Structure formats: C-alpha cells, structure tokens
PDB file of C-alpha atoms and ligand atoms in Angstrom:
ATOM      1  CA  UNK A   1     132.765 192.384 167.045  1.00 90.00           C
ATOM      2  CA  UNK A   2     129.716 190.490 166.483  1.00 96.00           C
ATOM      3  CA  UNK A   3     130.327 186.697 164.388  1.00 96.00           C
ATOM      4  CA  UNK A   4     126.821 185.446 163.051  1.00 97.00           C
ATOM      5  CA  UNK A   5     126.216 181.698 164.102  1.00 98.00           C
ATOM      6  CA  UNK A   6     122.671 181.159 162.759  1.00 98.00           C
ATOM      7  CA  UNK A   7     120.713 182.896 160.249  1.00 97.00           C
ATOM      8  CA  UNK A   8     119.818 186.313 162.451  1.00 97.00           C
ATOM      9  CA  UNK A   9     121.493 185.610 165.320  1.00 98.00           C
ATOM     10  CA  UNK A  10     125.042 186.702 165.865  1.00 98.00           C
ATOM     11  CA  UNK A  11     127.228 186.542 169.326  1.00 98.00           C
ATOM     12  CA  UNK A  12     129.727 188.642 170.772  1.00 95.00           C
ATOM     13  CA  UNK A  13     132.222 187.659 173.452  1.00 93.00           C
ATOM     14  CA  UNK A  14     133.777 188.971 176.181  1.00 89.00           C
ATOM     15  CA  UNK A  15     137.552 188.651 176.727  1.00 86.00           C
ATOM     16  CA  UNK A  16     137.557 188.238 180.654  1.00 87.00           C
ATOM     17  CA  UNK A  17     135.063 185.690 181.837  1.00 90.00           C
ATOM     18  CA  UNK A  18     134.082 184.624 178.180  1.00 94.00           C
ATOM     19  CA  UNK A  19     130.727 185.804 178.456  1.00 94.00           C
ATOM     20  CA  UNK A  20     128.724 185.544 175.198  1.00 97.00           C
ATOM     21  CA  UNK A  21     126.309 188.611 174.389  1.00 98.00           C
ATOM     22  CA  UNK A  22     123.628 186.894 171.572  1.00 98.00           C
ATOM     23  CA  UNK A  23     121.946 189.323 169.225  1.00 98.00           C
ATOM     24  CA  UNK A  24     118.880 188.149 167.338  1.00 98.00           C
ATOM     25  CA  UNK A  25     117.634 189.849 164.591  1.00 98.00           C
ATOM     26  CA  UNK A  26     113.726 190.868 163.679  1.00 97.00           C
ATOM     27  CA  UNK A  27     111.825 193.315 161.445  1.00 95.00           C
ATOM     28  CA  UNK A  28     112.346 196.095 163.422  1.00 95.00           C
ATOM     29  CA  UNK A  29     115.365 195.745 165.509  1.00 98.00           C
ATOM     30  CA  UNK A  30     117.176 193.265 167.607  1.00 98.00           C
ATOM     31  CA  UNK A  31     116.902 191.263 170.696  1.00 98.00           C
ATOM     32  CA  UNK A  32     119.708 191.744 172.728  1.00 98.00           C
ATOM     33  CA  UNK A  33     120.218 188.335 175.137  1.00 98.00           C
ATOM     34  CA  UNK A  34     122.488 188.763 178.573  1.00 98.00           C
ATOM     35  CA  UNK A  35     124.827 192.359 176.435  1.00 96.00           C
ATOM     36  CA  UNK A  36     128.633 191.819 178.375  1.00 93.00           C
ATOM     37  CA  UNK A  37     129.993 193.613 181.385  1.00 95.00           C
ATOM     38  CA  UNK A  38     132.199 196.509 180.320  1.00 96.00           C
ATOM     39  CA  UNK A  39     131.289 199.832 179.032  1.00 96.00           C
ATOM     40  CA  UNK A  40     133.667 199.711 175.978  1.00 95.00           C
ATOM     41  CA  UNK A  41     131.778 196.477 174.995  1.00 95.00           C
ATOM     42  CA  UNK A  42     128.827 198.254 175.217  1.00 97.00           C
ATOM     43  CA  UNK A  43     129.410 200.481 173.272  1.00 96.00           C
ATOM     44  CA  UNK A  44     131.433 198.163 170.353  1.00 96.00           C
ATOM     45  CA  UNK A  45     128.278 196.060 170.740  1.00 97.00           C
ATOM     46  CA  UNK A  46     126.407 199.672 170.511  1.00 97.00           C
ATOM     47  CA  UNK A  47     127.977 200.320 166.761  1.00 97.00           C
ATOM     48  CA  UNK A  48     127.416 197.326 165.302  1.00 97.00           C
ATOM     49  CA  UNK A  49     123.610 197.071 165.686  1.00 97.00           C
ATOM     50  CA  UNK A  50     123.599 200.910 164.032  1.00 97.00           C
ATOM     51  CA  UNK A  51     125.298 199.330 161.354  1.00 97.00           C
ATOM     52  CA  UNK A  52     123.401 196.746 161.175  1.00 96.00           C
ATOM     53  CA  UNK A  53     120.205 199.228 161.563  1.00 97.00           C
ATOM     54  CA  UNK A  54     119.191 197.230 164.079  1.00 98.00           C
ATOM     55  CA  UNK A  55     118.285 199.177 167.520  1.00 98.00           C
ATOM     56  CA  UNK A  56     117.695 197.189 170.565  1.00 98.00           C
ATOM     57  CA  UNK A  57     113.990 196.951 170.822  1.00 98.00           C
ATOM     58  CA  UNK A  58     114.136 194.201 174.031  1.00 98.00           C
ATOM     59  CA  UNK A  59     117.038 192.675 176.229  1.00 98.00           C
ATOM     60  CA  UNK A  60     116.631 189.151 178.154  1.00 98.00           C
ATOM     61  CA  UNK A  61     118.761 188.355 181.230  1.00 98.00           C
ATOM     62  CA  UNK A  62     119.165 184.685 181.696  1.00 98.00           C
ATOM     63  CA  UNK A  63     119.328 184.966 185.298  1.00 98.00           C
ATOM     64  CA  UNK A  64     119.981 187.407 188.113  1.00 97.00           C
ATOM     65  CA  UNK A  65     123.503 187.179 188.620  1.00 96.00           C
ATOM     66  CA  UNK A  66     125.967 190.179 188.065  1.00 95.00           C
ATOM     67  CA  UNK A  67     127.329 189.514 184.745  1.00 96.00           C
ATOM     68  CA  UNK A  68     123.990 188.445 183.227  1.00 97.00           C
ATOM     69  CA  UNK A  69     122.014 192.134 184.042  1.00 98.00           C
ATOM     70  CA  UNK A  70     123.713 194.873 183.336  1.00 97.00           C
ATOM     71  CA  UNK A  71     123.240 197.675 180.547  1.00 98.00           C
ATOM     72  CA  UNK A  72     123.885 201.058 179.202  1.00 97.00           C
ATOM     73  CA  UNK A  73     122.415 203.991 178.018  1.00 97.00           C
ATOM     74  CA  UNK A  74     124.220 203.629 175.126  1.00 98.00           C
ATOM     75  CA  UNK A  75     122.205 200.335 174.420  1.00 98.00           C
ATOM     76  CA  UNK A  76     118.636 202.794 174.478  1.00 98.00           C
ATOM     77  CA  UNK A  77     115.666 202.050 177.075  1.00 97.00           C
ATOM     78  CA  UNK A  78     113.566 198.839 175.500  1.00 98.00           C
ATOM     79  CA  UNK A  79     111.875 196.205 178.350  1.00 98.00           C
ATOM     80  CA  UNK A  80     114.724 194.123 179.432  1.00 98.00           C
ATOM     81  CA  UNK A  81     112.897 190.772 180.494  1.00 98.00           C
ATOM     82  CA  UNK A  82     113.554 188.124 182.617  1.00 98.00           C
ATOM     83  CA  UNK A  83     111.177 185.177 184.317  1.00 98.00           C
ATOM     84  CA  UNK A  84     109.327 186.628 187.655  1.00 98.00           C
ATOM     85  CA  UNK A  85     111.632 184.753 189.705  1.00 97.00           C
ATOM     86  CA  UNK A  86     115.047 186.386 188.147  1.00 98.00           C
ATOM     87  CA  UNK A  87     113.405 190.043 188.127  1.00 98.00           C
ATOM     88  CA  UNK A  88     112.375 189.472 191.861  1.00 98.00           C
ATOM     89  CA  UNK A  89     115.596 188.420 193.140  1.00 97.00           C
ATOM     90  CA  UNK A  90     116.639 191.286 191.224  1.00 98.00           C
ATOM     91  CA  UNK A  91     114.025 193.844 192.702  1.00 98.00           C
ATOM     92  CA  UNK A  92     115.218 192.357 196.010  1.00 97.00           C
ATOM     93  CA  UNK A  93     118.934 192.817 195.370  1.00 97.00           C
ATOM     94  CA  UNK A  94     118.222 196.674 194.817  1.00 98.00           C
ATOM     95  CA  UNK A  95     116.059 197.089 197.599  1.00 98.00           C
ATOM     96  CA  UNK A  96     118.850 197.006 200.214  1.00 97.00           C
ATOM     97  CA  UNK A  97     120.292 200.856 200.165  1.00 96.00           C
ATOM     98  CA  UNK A  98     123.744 199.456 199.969  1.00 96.00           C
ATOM     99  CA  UNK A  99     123.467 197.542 196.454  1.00 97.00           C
ATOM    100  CA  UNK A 100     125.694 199.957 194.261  1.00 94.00           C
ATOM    101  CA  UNK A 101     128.300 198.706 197.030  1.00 95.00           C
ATOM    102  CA  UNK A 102     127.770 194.996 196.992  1.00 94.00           C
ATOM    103  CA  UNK A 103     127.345 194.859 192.949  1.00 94.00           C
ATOM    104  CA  UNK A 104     130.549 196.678 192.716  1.00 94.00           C
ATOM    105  CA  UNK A 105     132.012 194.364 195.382  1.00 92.00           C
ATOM    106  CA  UNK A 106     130.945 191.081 192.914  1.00 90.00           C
ATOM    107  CA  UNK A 107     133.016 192.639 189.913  1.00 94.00           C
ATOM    108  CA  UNK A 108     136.319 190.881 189.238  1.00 93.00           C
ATOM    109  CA  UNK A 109     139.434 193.375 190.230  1.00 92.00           C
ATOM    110  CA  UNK A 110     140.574 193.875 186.194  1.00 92.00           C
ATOM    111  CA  UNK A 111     137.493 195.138 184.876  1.00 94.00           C
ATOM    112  CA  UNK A 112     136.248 196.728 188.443  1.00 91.00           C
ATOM    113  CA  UNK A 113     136.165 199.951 187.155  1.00 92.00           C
ATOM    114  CA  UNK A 114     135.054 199.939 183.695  1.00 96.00           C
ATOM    115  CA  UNK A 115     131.426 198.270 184.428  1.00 96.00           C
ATOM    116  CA  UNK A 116     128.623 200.569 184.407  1.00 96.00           C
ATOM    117  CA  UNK A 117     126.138 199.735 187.116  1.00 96.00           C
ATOM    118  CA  UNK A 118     123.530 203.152 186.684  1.00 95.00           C
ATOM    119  CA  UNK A 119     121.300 200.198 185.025  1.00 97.00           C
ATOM    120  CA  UNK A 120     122.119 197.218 186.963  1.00 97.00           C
ATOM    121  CA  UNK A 121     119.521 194.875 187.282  1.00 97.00           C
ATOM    122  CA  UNK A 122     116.353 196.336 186.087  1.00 98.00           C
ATOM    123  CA  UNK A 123     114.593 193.746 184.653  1.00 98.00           C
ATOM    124  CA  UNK A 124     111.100 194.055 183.532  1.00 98.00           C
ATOM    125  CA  UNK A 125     109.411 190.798 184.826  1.00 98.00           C
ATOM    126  CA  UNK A 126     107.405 188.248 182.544  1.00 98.00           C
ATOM    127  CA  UNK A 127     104.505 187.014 184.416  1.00 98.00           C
ATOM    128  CA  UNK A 128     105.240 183.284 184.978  1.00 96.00           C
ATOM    129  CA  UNK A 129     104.264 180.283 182.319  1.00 96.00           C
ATOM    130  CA  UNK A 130     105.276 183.032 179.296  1.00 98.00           C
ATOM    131  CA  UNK A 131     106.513 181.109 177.075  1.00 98.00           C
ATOM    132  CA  UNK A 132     107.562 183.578 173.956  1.00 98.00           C
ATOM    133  CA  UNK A 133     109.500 186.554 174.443  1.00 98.00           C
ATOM    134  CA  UNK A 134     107.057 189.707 174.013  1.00 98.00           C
ATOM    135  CA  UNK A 135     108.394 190.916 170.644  1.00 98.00           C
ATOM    136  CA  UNK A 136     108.491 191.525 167.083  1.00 96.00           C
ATOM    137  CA  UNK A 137     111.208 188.842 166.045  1.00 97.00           C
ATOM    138  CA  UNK A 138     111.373 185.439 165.336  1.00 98.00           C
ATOM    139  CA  UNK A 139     110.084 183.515 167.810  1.00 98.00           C
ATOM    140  CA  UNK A 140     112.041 182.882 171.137  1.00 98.00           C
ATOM    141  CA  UNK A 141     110.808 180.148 173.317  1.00 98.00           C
ATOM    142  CA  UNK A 142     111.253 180.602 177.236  1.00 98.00           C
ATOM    143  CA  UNK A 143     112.421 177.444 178.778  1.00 98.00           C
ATOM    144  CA  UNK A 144     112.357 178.524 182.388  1.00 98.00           C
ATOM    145  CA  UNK A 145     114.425 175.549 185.112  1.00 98.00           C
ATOM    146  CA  UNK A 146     115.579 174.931 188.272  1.00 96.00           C
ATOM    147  CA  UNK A 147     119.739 175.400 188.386  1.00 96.00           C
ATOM    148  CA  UNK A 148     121.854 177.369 189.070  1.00 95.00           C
ATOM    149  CA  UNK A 149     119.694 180.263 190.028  1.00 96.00           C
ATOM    150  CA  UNK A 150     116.436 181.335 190.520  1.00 95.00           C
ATOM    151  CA  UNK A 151     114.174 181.776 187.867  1.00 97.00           C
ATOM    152  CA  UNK A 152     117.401 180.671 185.297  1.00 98.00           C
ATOM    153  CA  UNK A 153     115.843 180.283 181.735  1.00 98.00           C
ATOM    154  CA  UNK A 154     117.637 179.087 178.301  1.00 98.00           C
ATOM    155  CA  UNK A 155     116.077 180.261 175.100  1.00 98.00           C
ATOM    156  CA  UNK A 156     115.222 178.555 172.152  1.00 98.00           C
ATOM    157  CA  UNK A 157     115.241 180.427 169.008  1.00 98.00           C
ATOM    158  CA  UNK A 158     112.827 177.856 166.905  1.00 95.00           C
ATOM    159  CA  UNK A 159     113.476 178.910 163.444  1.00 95.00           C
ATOM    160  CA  UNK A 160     117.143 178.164 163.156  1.00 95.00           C
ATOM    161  CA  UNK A 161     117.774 175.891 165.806  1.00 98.00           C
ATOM    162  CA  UNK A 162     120.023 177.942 168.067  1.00 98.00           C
ATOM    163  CA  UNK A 163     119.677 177.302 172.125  1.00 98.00           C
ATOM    164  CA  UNK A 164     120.999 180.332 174.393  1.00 98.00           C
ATOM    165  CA  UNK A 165     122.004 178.564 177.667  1.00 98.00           C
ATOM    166  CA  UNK A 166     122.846 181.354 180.130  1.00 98.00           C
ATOM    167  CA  UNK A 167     124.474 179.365 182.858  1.00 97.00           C
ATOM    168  CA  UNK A 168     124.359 176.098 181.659  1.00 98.00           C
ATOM    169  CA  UNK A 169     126.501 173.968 179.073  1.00 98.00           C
ATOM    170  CA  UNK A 170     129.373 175.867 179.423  1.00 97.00           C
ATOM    171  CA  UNK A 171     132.564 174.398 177.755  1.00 95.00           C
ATOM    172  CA  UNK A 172     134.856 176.764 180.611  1.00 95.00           C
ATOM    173  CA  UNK A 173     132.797 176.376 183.723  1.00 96.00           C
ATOM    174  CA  UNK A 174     131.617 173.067 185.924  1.00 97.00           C
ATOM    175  CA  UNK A 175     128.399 172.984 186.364  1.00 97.00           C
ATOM    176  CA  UNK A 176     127.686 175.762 188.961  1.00 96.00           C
ATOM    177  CA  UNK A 177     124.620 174.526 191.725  1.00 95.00           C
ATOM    178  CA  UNK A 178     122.365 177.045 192.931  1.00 93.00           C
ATOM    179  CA  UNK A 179     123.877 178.368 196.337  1.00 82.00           C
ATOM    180  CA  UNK A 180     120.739 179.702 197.281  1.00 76.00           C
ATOM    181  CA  UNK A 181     119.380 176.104 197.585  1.00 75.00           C
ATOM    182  CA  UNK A 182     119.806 173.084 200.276  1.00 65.00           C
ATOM    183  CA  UNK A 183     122.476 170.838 199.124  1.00 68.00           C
ATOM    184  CA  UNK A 184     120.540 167.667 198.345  1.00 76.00           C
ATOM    185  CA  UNK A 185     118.175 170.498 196.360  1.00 91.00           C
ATOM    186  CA  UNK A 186     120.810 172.272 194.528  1.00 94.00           C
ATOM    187  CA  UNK A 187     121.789 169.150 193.115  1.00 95.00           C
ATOM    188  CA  UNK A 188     118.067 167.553 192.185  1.00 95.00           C
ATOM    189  CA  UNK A 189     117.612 171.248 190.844  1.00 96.00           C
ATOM    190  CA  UNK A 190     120.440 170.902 188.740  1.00 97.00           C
ATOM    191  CA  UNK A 191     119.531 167.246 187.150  1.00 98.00           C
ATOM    192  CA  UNK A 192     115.900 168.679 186.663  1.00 98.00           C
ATOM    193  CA  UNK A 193     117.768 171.601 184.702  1.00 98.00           C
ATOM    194  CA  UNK A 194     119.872 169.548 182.329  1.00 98.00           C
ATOM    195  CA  UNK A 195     116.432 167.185 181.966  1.00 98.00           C
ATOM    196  CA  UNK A 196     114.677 170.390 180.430  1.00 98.00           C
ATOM    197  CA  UNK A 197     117.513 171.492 178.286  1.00 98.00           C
ATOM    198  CA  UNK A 198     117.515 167.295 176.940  1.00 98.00           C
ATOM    199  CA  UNK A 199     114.110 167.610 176.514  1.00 98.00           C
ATOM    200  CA  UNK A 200     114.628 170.465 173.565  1.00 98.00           C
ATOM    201  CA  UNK A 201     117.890 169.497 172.503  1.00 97.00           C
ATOM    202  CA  UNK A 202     116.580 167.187 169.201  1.00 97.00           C
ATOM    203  CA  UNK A 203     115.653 170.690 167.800  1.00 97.00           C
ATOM    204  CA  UNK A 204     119.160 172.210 168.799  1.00 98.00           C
ATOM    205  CA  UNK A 205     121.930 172.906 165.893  1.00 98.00           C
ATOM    206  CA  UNK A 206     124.089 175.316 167.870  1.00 98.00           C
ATOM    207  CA  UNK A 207     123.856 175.473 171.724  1.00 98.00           C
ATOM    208  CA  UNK A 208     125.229 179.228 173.072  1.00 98.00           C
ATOM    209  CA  UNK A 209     126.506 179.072 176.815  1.00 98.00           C
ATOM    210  CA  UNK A 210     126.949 182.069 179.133  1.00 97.00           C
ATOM    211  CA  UNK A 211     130.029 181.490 179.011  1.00 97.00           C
ATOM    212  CA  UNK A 212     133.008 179.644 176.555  1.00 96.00           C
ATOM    213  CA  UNK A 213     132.355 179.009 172.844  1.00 96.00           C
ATOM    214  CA  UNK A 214     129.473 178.062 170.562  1.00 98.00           C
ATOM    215  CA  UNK A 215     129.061 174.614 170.338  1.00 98.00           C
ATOM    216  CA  UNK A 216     127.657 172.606 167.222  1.00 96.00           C
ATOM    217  CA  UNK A 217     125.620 169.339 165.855  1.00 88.00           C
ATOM    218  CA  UNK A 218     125.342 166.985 168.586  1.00 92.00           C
ATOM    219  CA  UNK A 219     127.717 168.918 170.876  1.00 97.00           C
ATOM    220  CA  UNK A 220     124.493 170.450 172.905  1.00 98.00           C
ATOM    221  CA  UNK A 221     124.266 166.245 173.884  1.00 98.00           C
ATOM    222  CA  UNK A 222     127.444 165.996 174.397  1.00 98.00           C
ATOM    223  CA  UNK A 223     127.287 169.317 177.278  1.00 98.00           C
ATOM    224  CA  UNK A 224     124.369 168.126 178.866  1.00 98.00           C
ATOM    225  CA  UNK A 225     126.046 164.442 179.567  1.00 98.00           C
ATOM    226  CA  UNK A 226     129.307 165.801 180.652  1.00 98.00           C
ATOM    227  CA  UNK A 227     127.354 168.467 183.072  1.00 98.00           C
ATOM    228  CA  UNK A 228     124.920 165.491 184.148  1.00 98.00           C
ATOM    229  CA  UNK A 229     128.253 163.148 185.286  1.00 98.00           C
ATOM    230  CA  UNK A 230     130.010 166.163 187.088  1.00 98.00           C
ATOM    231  CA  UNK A 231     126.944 166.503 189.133  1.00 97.00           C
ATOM    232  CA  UNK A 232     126.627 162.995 189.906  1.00 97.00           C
ATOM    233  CA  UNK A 233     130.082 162.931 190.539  1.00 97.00           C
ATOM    234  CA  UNK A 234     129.753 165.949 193.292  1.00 95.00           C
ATOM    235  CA  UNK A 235     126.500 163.983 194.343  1.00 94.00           C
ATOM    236  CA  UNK A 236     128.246 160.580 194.686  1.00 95.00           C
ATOM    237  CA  UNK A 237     131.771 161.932 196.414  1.00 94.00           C
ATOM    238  CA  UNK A 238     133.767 160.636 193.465  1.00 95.00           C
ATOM    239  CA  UNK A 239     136.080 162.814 191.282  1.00 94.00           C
ATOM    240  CA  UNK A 240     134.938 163.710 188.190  1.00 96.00           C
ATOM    241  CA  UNK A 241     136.573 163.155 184.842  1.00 94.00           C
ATOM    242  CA  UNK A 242     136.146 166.457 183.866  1.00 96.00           C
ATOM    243  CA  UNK A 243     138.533 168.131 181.099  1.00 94.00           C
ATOM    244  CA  UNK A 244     137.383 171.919 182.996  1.00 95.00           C
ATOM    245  CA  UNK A 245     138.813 170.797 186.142  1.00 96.00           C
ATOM    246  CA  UNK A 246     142.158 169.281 187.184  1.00 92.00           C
ATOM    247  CA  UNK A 247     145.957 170.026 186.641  1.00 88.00           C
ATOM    248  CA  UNK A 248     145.403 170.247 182.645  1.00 85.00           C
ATOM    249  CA  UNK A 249     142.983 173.005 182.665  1.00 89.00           C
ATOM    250  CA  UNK A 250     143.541 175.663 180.124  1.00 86.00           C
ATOM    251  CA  UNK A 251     146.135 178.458 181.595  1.00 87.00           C
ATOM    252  CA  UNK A 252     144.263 181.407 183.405  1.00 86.00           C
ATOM    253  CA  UNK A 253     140.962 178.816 183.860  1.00 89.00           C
ATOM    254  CA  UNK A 254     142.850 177.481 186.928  1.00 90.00           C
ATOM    255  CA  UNK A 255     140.687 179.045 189.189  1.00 91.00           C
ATOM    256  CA  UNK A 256     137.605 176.892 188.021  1.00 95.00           C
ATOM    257  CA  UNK A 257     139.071 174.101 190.156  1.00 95.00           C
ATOM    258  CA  UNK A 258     138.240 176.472 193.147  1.00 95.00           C
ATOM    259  CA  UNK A 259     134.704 176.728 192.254  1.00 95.00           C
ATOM    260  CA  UNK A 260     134.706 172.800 192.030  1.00 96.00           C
ATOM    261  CA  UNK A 261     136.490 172.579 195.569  1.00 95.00           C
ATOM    262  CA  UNK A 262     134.176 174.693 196.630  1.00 94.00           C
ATOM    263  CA  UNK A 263     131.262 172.805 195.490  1.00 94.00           C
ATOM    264  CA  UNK A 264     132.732 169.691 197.176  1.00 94.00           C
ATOM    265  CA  UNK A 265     133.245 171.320 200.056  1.00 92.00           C
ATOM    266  CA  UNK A 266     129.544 172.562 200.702  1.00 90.00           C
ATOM    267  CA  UNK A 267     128.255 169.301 199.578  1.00 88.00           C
ATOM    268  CA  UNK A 268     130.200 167.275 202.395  1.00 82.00           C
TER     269      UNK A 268
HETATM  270 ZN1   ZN B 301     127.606 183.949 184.280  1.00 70.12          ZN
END
C-alpha cells in the first residue's frame, strides 16, 4: 500500500526490516527510490503505480547494500541509478562467480526465500559530481557522502521539501559506520555524512529513512543530532543515551543492541 507524504511522492513500507520504498511522481511515470525486498511487495508496489498510471521510468539505490538493490521484472526495465561508487561496489559484488550464493546468504532467514535476486544489483552508474537524477520528474538533487557505505547518497526532492535518507536518520537503527573503512575513518566518515545532510536540512519538511517511519518539521534536526551524539558516544567510549538501544527498545528491535555492541567492539 502506498501512503502519500508530500505532494507526488508517496512511500511504502516493508513489514520485516521497515524498509521504506519512496515513489515520486512525474509527467510520464514514476521514480521508484530503493523498491523493498520481497517479491509479493513487488508486485503490491507493481499494482499501485498501474493504478496510478504511473510506470517506473527510473529506480535509485541509495547504496550498495542488499536490501537497497534489488528488483523485479514485474517493476519493467528503466536505468536503475546509483553514484559510481555504489554501482562499482556493485559491479564488483557480481563479479565473483559465487554472488547468487553470498546475496542469498545476506537475506534474513523469514523472508530467505521470497526475495528475487535474477536483478540484484544492477545499477546503472551516474558519472560522479551528477547532481540531478537523469529524468523527466521533478527535480531530485543527489547529495552523495561519506557513511555508511560507499558511494551512500540521500536525495532531495526540491519542490516539496521531502529528503530520502537511505541509511541515515533512521528512527529504528543506530547509526551504522561504514565497515569497509578504518575505524578512526568510519567514524570521521560518518560526522562528514550527518554534516552534508545538516547542510540541506533548512529546506527539509519530511525526512524519509531507509528504514523506520517518516519523520516531520524539525524532526530531520532532531535525527541528525541524536545520530551525531551516538557517534561521538562510540568515538569517545561512553554509552550513549540512545532510545534505539538499551533494555527499553521496542520488542523484536532487540537485536539493534547487537549491531551497537558490535560497533563498540570494532572500535576498541
Ligand atoms: Zn538498509
């Protein structure tokens, strides 16, 4: 089911990791922004752009991790972009002969078998410094950072205000630092991120994470500066006040304490 959250841009989310699918609206189709993970979203998500009329005419991935590239025929065949960095990590990922075996191996055991991965990853690359999205629609700014993972980018749909976050500002995750990166790095990386996002956020009125719930007004401020303290937090060796972590966290979400332990653990 998609819920409109802006003028031409509507969201759909997924049950399991909360992922949020954003749809944006133009003249002659839609823009369909990291689409969900299982094949029966697909094709719910499918449906309601033919009854909207609106046929996927280009995809984004926010970054090259698993739940942020996949696809399905029944979405159709536009460009699905990414920055240069995320489609070469990609292009590398499906290099190795084995990749069917290791994306399947990243997929959470309750939807393991209901993810198509025929399309996995293909991401058409924008060459670096784009800063629009190639298409018919309202414009879609690029706002390519380090954090999280290579070549991560949030989008910022001008006209009404709405920033899509991918990986970032999530209201269900701690901020999650690029693994790929030396420690001191992944953390710098991460502030530098959160700087960027600050940078845009006056012309924010709803900020769309990855993953969680749509947040409003000066919530996007409100993300950034709780994300900013749980890094300094990991940074400084201090526990963070954090309502995402700890003994309180929402039932089912406990396991977002082991991505913080984690964390800790690599940064010691
Ligand atoms: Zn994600």
């Amino acid at each position: 089911m998609l819920t409109q959250v802006a003028e031409g841009v509507l969201v759909h989310r997924s049950e399991l990791l909360r992922n949020i699918t954003v749809v944006v609206l133009g003249a002659d189709g839609a823009l369909l922004v990291d689409p969900g993970l299982t094949g029966d979203e697909f094709a719910c998500l499918a449906d309601d752009l033919a009854v909207l009329g609106a046929p996927v005419v280009a995809g984004f991935a926010t970054h090259p991790d698993w739940d942020h590239v996949l696809w399905d025929v029944v979405l159709g065949s536009a460009p699905r972009y990414g920055t240069d960095r995320c489609a070469a990590a990609m292009r590398e990922f499906l290099s190795d002969r084995d990749w069917q075996t290791r994306a399947a191996e990243a997929l959470p055991p309750e939807i393991a078998g209901e993810v198509p991965l025929d399309l996995f990853g293909r991401i058409t690359a924008l060459p670096a410094g784009t800063e629009r999205i190639p298409w018919g629609g309202p414009v879609v700014r690029i706002i390519e950072h380090p954090g999280h993972a290579p070549g991560h980018a949030a989008l910022l749909i001008e006209e009404c205000g709405v920033l899509v976050a991918g990986d970032m500002l999530s209201d269900v995750f701690v901020p999650m630092l690029d693994d790929d990166r030396g420690d001191n790095d992944a953390v710098a990386d991460h502030l530098v991120g959160l700087d960027r996002l600050e940078a845009v956020a006056g012309a924010v009125d709803v900020v769309v994470p990855g993953h969680g719930s749509v947040g409003r007004a000066d919530e996007v401020r409100a993300r950034i500066a709780l994300d900013r303290a749980y890094v300094h937090a990991l940074r400084d060796g201090v526990v963070p006040d954090d309502p995402r972590i700890g003994p309180s966290v929402e039932p089912g979400w406990e396991w977002v304490n082991d991505i913080h332990a984690g964390q800790v653990q690599r940064l010691r």
